[in-house]
CSV table of C-alpha atoms in Angstrom, one decimal:
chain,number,residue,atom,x,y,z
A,182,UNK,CA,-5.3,13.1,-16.8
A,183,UNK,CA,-7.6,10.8,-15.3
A,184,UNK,CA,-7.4,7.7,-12.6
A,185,UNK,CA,-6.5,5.6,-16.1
A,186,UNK,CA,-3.2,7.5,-15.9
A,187,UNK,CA,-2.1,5.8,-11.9
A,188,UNK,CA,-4.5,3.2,-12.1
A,189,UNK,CA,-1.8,0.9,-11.7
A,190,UNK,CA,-0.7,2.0,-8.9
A,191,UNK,CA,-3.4,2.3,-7.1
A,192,UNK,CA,-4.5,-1.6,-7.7
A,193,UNK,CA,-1.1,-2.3,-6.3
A,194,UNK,CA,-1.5,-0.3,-3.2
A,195,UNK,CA,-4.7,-2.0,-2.7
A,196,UNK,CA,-3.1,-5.8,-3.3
A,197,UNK,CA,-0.4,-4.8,-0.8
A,198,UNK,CA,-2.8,-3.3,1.4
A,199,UNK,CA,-4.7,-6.1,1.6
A,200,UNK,CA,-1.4,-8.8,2.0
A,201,UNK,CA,-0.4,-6.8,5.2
A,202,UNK,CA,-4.0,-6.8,6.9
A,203,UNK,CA,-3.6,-10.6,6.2
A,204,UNK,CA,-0.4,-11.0,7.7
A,205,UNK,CA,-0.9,-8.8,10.7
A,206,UNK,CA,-3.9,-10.5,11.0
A,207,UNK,CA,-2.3,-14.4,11.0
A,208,UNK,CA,0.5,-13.2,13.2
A,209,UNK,CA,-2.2,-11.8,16.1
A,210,UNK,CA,-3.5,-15.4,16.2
A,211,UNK,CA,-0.7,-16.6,16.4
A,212,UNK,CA,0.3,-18.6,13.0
A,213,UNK,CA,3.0,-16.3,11.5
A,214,UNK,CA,4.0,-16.8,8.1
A,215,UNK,CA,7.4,-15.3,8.1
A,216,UNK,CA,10.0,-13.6,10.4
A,217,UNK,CA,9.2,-10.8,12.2
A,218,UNK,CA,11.5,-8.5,10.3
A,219,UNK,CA,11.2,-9.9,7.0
A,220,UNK,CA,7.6,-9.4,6.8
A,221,UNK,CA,8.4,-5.6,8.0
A,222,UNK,CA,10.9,-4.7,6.2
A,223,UNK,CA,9.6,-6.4,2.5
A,224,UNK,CA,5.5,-6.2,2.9
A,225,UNK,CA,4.9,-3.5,5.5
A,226,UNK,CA,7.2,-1.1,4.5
A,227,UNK,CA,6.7,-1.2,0.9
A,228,UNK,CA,2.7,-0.8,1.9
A,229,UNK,CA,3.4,2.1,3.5
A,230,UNK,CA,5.3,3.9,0.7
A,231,UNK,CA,2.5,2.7,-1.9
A,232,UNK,CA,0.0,4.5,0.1
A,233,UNK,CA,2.3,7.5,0.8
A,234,UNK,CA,2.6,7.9,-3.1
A,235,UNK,CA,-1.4,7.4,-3.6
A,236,UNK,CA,-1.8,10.3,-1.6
A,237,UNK,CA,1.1,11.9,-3.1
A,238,UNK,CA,-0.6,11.6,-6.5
A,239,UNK,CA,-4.1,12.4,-5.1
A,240,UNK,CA,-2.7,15.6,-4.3
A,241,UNK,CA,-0.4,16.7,-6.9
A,242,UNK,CA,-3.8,16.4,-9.2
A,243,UNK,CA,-6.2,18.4,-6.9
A,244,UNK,CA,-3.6,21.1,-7.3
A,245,UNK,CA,-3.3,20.8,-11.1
A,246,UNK,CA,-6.9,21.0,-11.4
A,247,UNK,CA,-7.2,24.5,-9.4
């Protein structure tokens, strides 16, 4: 079991990653894209849990491996 196995994953965690920092950023300067708890709820939110199960994985294998 290598990074082949959750590579997916992790591209998608990066993507989502990279939408929020974009959207936090346009909403700091002022040119908001959408609604306040839209954007939490659907982008934010669903980045969070992405990276939660990243680690989640990243664990779980360090432990297999011992």
């Amino acid at each position: 079991m290598g990074w082949g196995d959750d590579w997916e994953i992790v591209i998608s965690t990066i993507i989502l990653i990279v939408i929020s920092m974009t959207l936090i950023t346009l909403r700091i300067i002022g040119k908001p894209v959408f609604e306040i708890s839209f954007e939490t709820l659907v982008i934010h939110v669903a980045t969070i849990v992405a990276i939660a199960s990243c680690i989640y994985i990243i664990i779980s294998k360090r432990r297999k491996q011992i």
